[in-house]
Coordinates of C-alpha atoms and ligand atoms in Angstrom, one line a residue:
M291 CA 16.0 39.0 7.8
K292 CA 15.8 39.9 3.8
K293 CA 17.1 36.4 3.2
L294 CA 14.5 35.0 5.4
L295 CA 12.0 36.6 3.7
T296 CA 12.9 35.4 0.5
L297 CA 13.6 31.9 1.8
L298 CA 10.0 32.1 2.9
L299 CA 8.7 33.1 -0.1
V300 CA 10.6 30.3 -2.5
F301 CA 9.6 28.0 0.2
T302 CA 5.8 29.1 0.0
M303 CA 6.2 28.9 -3.7
V304 CA 7.5 25.4 -3.8
L305 CA 4.8 24.0 -1.4
S306 CA 1.8 25.8 -3.5
L307 CA 3.3 24.4 -6.8
A308 CA 3.7 20.7 -4.9
A309 CA -0.4 21.2 -4.0
C310 CA -1.4 22.3 -7.3
G311 CA 0.4 18.9 -8.7
S312 CA 3.5 19.2 -10.4
T313 CA 3.5 18.7 -14.2
Q314 CA 6.7 16.4 -15.3
P315 CA 7.1 16.1 -19.1
A316 CA 9.3 12.6 -18.6
G317 CA 11.6 12.2 -21.2
G318 CA 14.4 14.2 -22.8
G319 CA 12.1 16.4 -24.3
D320 CA 9.4 19.2 -23.2
G321 CA 6.8 17.0 -23.2
E322 CA 4.4 18.5 -25.9
D323 CA 4.2 15.7 -28.3
L324 CA 3.8 13.0 -25.4
P325 CA 0.4 11.9 -24.2
K326 CA -0.7 13.8 -21.1
I327 CA -1.9 11.2 -18.1
G328 CA -3.4 12.7 -14.7
V329 CA -2.2 10.7 -11.8
T330 CA -2.9 10.9 -8.2
I331 CA -1.5 9.4 -5.0
Y332 CA -3.9 9.1 -2.0
K333 CA -1.0 10.6 -0.2
F334 CA 2.7 11.0 -1.0
D335 CA 3.2 10.6 2.5
D336 CA 2.3 7.0 2.2
N337 CA 5.8 4.4 2.7
F338 CA 4.4 1.8 0.1
M339 CA 2.4 4.1 -2.5
S340 CA 6.1 6.2 -2.5
F341 CA 7.3 2.9 -4.3
V342 CA 4.3 2.5 -6.8
R343 CA 4.8 6.6 -7.5
R344 CA 8.3 5.8 -8.3
S345 CA 7.5 2.8 -10.4
I346 CA 4.8 5.0 -12.6
E347 CA 7.3 7.5 -13.1
K348 CA 10.0 5.4 -14.3
N349 CA 7.9 3.7 -16.8
A350 CA 6.5 7.2 -18.1
D351 CA 9.7 8.3 -18.5
G352 CA 9.6 9.1 -22.8
K353 CA 6.2 7.9 -22.9
A354 CA 3.7 10.1 -21.1
E355 CA 3.7 13.8 -19.4
L356 CA 2.4 13.0 -15.9
I357 CA 0.6 15.4 -14.0
L358 CA 1.4 14.2 -10.5
N359 CA -0.7 15.1 -7.6
D360 CA -0.5 14.4 -3.7
S361 CA -4.4 14.2 -2.7
Q362 CA -3.0 14.6 1.2
N363 CA -5.2 12.0 2.2
N364 CA -8.3 14.6 1.2
Q365 CA -11.1 13.3 -0.9
A366 CA -12.3 16.8 -1.4
N367 CA -8.5 17.7 -2.5
Q368 CA -8.1 14.7 -4.8
N369 CA -12.0 15.7 -6.7
D370 CA -10.6 19.1 -7.3
Q371 CA -7.5 17.6 -8.7
V372 CA -9.4 15.6 -11.3
D373 CA -11.1 18.7 -12.3
M374 CA -8.1 20.4 -12.8
M375 CA -6.6 17.7 -14.7
I376 CA -9.6 17.5 -17.0
S377 CA -9.2 21.1 -17.6
K378 CA -5.7 20.5 -18.6
G379 CA -6.5 18.2 -21.2
V380 CA -5.3 14.8 -19.8
K381 CA -5.9 12.0 -22.3
A382 CA -6.4 9.4 -19.2
L383 CA -6.5 9.2 -15.4
A384 CA -4.9 7.2 -12.8
I385 CA -6.4 7.2 -9.7
N386 CA -5.5 6.2 -6.1
L387 CA -8.3 7.1 -4.6
V388 CA -8.3 8.6 -0.8
D389 CA -11.7 7.1 0.1
P390 CA -12.4 3.6 -1.8
Q391 CA -16.2 4.9 -1.9
A392 CA -15.5 8.0 -3.8
A393 CA -15.0 5.8 -7.0
P394 CA -18.7 7.2 -8.6
T395 CA -17.6 10.7 -7.8
I396 CA -14.5 10.4 -9.9
I397 CA -16.2 8.5 -12.5
S398 CA -19.0 10.7 -13.4
K399 CA -16.4 13.5 -13.7
A400 CA -14.5 11.2 -16.3
K401 CA -17.7 10.2 -18.1
K402 CA -18.7 13.9 -18.8
A403 CA -15.6 14.3 -20.5
D404 CA -14.8 11.2 -21.9
I405 CA -11.8 10.3 -20.3
P406 CA -10.7 6.8 -19.6
I407 CA -9.7 5.9 -15.8
V408 CA -7.4 3.5 -14.3
F409 CA -7.9 3.2 -11.0
F410 CA -5.3 1.6 -8.8
N411 CA -4.1 0.0 -5.3
K412 CA -7.6 1.2 -3.7
E413 CA -10.1 -1.0 -5.2
P414 CA -13.5 0.6 -6.3
S415 CA -16.5 -1.5 -5.5
E416 CA -17.6 -3.9 -8.5
G417 CA -20.8 -1.9 -9.3
A418 CA -18.8 1.6 -9.5
L419 CA -16.5 -0.2 -12.2
D420 CA -19.4 -1.6 -14.2
S421 CA -21.1 2.0 -14.2
Y422 CA -18.1 3.3 -16.5
D423 CA -16.7 1.2 -19.7
K424 CA -13.8 2.9 -19.7
S425 CA -12.5 2.0 -16.0
W426 CA -10.2 -0.6 -14.9
Y427 CA -8.7 -1.5 -11.6
V428 CA -4.9 -2.5 -11.2
G429 CA -3.9 -4.1 -7.8
T430 CA -4.1 -7.3 -6.0
A431 CA -6.4 -10.4 -5.2
S432 CA -6.1 -8.7 -1.4
K433 CA -7.2 -11.6 0.3
E434 CA -4.0 -13.4 -1.2
A435 CA -2.1 -11.5 1.0
G436 CA -4.0 -12.3 4.4
I437 CA -3.5 -16.3 3.4
I438 CA 0.2 -16.1 2.8
Q439 CA 0.8 -14.2 6.0
G440 CA -1.3 -16.6 7.9
K441 CA 0.4 -19.9 6.2
M442 CA 3.7 -17.8 7.5
I443 CA 2.3 -17.6 11.2
V444 CA 1.5 -21.3 11.3
D445 CA 4.8 -22.2 9.8
T446 CA 6.8 -20.4 12.4
W447 CA 4.1 -20.9 15.0
N448 CA 4.8 -25.0 14.4
A449 CA 8.6 -24.4 14.1
N450 CA 9.1 -22.3 17.5
S451 CA 7.5 -24.3 20.5
K452 CA 8.6 -21.7 22.9
W453 CA 6.6 -18.7 21.0
D454 CA 3.6 -20.3 23.2
K455 CA 4.7 -18.6 26.0
N456 CA 1.7 -19.7 28.4
G457 CA 1.6 -23.2 27.1
D458 CA -1.7 -23.2 26.3
G459 CA -1.4 -24.1 22.7
K460 CA -3.4 -21.2 21.3
I461 CA -1.8 -17.8 20.0
Q462 CA -2.5 -15.0 21.6
Y463 CA -2.1 -11.9 19.1
V464 CA -2.6 -8.5 18.7
L465 CA -3.5 -7.2 15.1
L466 CA -2.5 -3.7 13.7
K467 CA -5.2 -3.3 10.9
G468 CA -4.9 -0.8 8.0
E469 CA -7.6 1.7 7.0
P470 CA -11.1 0.6 8.0
G471 CA -13.2 0.1 4.8
H472 CA -9.9 -0.3 2.5
P473 CA -10.7 -3.7 0.5
D474 CA -7.1 -4.6 1.5
A475 CA -7.1 -4.1 5.4
E476 CA -10.5 -6.0 5.6
A477 CA -9.1 -9.1 3.4
R478 CA -6.0 -9.2 5.0
T479 CA -7.3 -9.0 8.6
K480 CA -10.0 -11.4 7.8
Y481 CA -8.2 -14.1 6.1
A482 CA -4.9 -14.3 7.7
V483 CA -6.9 -15.4 11.3
E484 CA -8.7 -17.7 9.1
E485 CA -6.0 -18.9 7.8
I486 CA -4.3 -19.8 11.4
K487 CA -7.8 -21.7 12.8
N488 CA -7.9 -23.4 9.9
S489 CA -4.6 -24.9 10.5
G490 CA -6.2 -26.2 13.8
I491 CA -4.4 -24.0 16.0
G492 CA -6.6 -22.0 18.3
V493 CA -6.3 -18.2 18.7
E494 CA -7.1 -15.4 21.1
E495 CA -7.2 -11.9 20.1
L496 CA -5.9 -9.7 23.2
E497 CA -6.1 -6.2 20.5
L498 CA -7.1 -5.4 17.3
Q499 CA -7.3 -1.6 16.0
T500 CA -6.6 0.5 13.2
G501 CA -3.0 1.9 12.7
M502 CA -4.3 3.8 9.5
W503 CA -1.2 1.6 7.5
D504 CA 0.9 4.1 9.6
S505 CA 4.3 3.7 11.6
V506 CA 3.8 6.2 14.2
K507 CA 0.1 4.9 14.9
G508 CA 1.5 1.3 15.0
K509 CA 4.1 2.0 17.5
E510 CA 2.1 3.9 19.7
L511 CA -0.9 1.4 19.8
M512 CA 2.2 -1.3 20.7
D513 CA 3.2 0.9 23.4
A514 CA -0.3 0.8 25.0
W515 CA -0.7 -3.0 24.4
L516 CA 2.9 -3.9 25.9
A517 CA 1.8 -1.3 28.7
K518 CA -1.7 -3.5 29.1
H519 CA -0.7 -6.8 28.4
G520 CA 3.3 -7.5 28.6
D521 CA 4.5 -10.4 27.7
A522 CA 1.3 -12.3 27.5
I523 CA 1.5 -11.1 23.7
E524 CA 2.5 -13.9 21.8
Y525 CA 2.5 -12.4 18.0
V526 CA 1.9 -9.3 16.5
I527 CA 0.3 -9.3 12.9
A528 CA 0.1 -6.1 10.9
N529 CA -1.5 -5.5 7.8
N530 CA 1.4 -3.7 6.3
D531 CA 5.3 -3.3 7.2
A532 CA 4.8 0.4 8.1
M533 CA 2.6 -0.6 11.2
A534 CA 5.0 -3.9 11.9
L535 CA 8.3 -1.7 11.9
G536 CA 6.5 0.8 14.5
A537 CA 5.3 -1.9 16.6
I538 CA 9.2 -3.1 16.5
N539 CA 10.4 0.7 17.6
S540 CA 8.1 0.1 20.1
L541 CA 9.4 -3.4 21.5
K542 CA 12.6 -2.3 20.8
T543 CA 12.4 0.1 23.7
E544 CA 10.7 -2.6 25.8
G545 CA 14.1 -4.7 25.5
Y546 CA 12.9 -7.1 23.1
Y547 CA 15.4 -8.5 20.5
S548 CA 18.2 -8.2 22.8
G549 CA 19.2 -11.4 24.7
D550 CA 16.7 -13.9 24.5
K551 CA 13.8 -11.6 24.6
F552 CA 11.9 -12.2 21.4
M553 CA 8.3 -11.3 20.0
P554 CA 7.3 -12.4 16.5
V555 CA 6.1 -9.4 14.3
V556 CA 4.8 -10.2 10.7
G557 CA 3.9 -7.6 7.9
V558 CA 2.9 -7.2 4.4
D559 CA 4.4 -5.3 1.4
A560 CA 8.1 -6.1 2.0
I561 CA 9.5 -2.6 1.5
P562 CA 13.3 -1.8 2.1
D563 CA 13.0 -1.4 5.8
A564 CA 10.9 -4.4 6.4
L565 CA 13.7 -6.7 4.6
T566 CA 16.6 -5.1 6.6
E567 CA 14.5 -6.2 9.7
I568 CA 14.1 -9.6 8.1
E569 CA 18.0 -10.1 7.4
K570 CA 18.9 -9.2 11.0
G571 CA 16.4 -11.7 12.4
V572 CA 14.2 -9.2 14.0
L573 CA 10.7 -9.4 11.5
V574 CA 9.9 -13.0 10.9
G575 CA 8.6 -12.2 7.6
S576 CA 6.4 -10.1 5.2
V577 CA 4.7 -10.7 1.8
L578 CA 5.6 -8.9 -1.3
N579 CA 3.6 -6.5 -2.6
D580 CA 4.8 -5.8 -5.7
A581 CA 4.8 -2.1 -6.3
A582 CA 7.1 -2.5 -9.1
N583 CA 4.6 -4.2 -11.1
Q584 CA 1.9 -2.6 -9.9
G585 CA 3.4 1.1 -11.1
K586 CA 3.9 -0.6 -14.5
A587 CA 1.0 -2.1 -15.2
S588 CA -1.2 1.1 -13.7
L589 CA 1.1 3.0 -16.5
D590 CA 0.7 0.7 -19.3
L591 CA -2.9 0.5 -18.8
A592 CA -3.2 3.9 -18.8
L593 CA -0.9 4.9 -22.0
N594 CA -2.7 2.4 -23.9
V595 CA -6.0 4.4 -23.3
A596 CA -4.7 7.3 -23.4
E597 CA -3.7 6.8 -27.1
G598 CA -7.1 5.2 -28.0
K599 CA -5.8 1.5 -27.9
D600 CA -7.1 -1.2 -26.5
V601 CA -6.7 -1.2 -22.9
L602 CA -4.0 -4.5 -22.9
D603 CA -2.3 -3.5 -26.1
G604 CA 0.8 -4.7 -26.1
T605 CA 1.4 -6.1 -22.5
N606 CA 1.5 -9.2 -20.6
W607 CA -1.3 -8.1 -18.3
N608 CA -4.5 -10.0 -18.1
L609 CA -7.8 -8.5 -16.9
D610 CA -10.1 -10.6 -14.6
D611 CA -14.0 -10.6 -14.8
K612 CA -14.0 -7.5 -12.6
K613 CA -12.0 -5.7 -15.2
A614 CA -8.9 -6.2 -12.9
V615 CA -4.9 -6.8 -13.6
R616 CA -4.0 -8.4 -10.1
V617 CA -0.4 -8.4 -9.5
P618 CA 0.5 -11.6 -7.0
Y619 CA 1.7 -11.4 -3.7
L620 CA 4.7 -13.5 -2.6
A621 CA 5.8 -14.4 1.1
I622 CA 9.2 -13.2 1.7
T623 CA 11.7 -14.3 4.7
K624 CA 15.0 -14.4 5.2
E625 CA 15.5 -17.3 2.5
N626 CA 14.0 -15.8 -0.2
I627 CA 14.8 -12.4 0.6
Q628 CA 16.5 -11.2 -2.5
V629 CA 13.6 -11.8 -4.5
A630 CA 12.0 -8.7 -2.6
K631 CA 15.3 -6.8 -3.1
D632 CA 15.4 -7.3 -6.9
S633 CA 11.9 -6.3 -7.2
Y634 CA 13.2 -2.6 -6.0
K635 CA 16.2 -2.5 -8.6
Ligands
BGC101 C1 -0.1 -1.4 1.2 C2 -0.1 -0.6 2.4 C3 -0.7 1.0 1.8 C4 -2.3 1.1 1.2 C5 -2.3 2.4 0.7 C6 -1.8 -1.7 0.9 O1 -1.8 -2.2 -0.2 O2 0.1 -2.8 1.5 O3 1.0 -0.3 2.7 O4 -0.5 2.0 2.9 O5 -2.1 0.0 0.2 O6 -3.6 2.4 0.1
CA102 CA1 -0.4 -19.1 23.9

């Protein structure tokens, strides 16, 4: 019993430490002479963001002392974490917003303390970034992923006449959308479908709902859609791989991917679990969302401004007219899968 209590106590301490944000002196030393950078991730429990986080940590090694926070998908938490980090004397903030609309709140805190901010992954509005000369963004051109995914759907559809199961020449699709209001989710949804239409292929949307970037939700939605539409579904379009993998789980339970029962699914991110399914010929393809370079760019910029240097000093990154570094997306299929694998090395 006593042992159990001690264990519980230790567990609670670890948990509360994690909630407060852990200070991680990167590199060998005690981190005293390295610039402190305050980082938030909207939630650690996001597959893709865990790779961005890993890259930030790796690139900070020996260069910066990170204060790393899990905002647990709660903007109020994140606001408190930013206050805490400012009071701890961080020289720069690297912020993955919970709510893309919350940028002005974070900016007003940083502005008061005269601390520069690099936002990443969830793009603040142009107006928000314009309101503070010491704020920047690192991410992607959101619509690019939609266009690439749309092209992949067109190419694979044209190469597989059997996929038009009802033979009407149109794609009956279901779409798993990411978080509503997230620039990536909105643009991917719009441009993937637009790209198909632009190619001259007709589309019919059977279902479109948000799976909040989440694999479990993706599976639940696919379960319901399969129960309702069954084989009338001809294509599954997912805004990210986590939801695509959830849908694939659901499809496997219904007997797909064995014998000649097949359902095309496409995702975005090209995370390692998705690459495995591409290699098996289950997932049609994905779009590499380059976590390694987005993490590197976020850290590079934050470190520069923390040290009072020009934001791009000594880097190869470029800023566009919206003060953003945009890391390119890349189509990933079986043929070039190694490119995606290499990006995780
Ligand atoms: C990724 C998603 C991720 C989201 C988090 C997107 O760019 O594709 O997988 O959940 O960012 O904000
Ligand atoms: Ca059809």
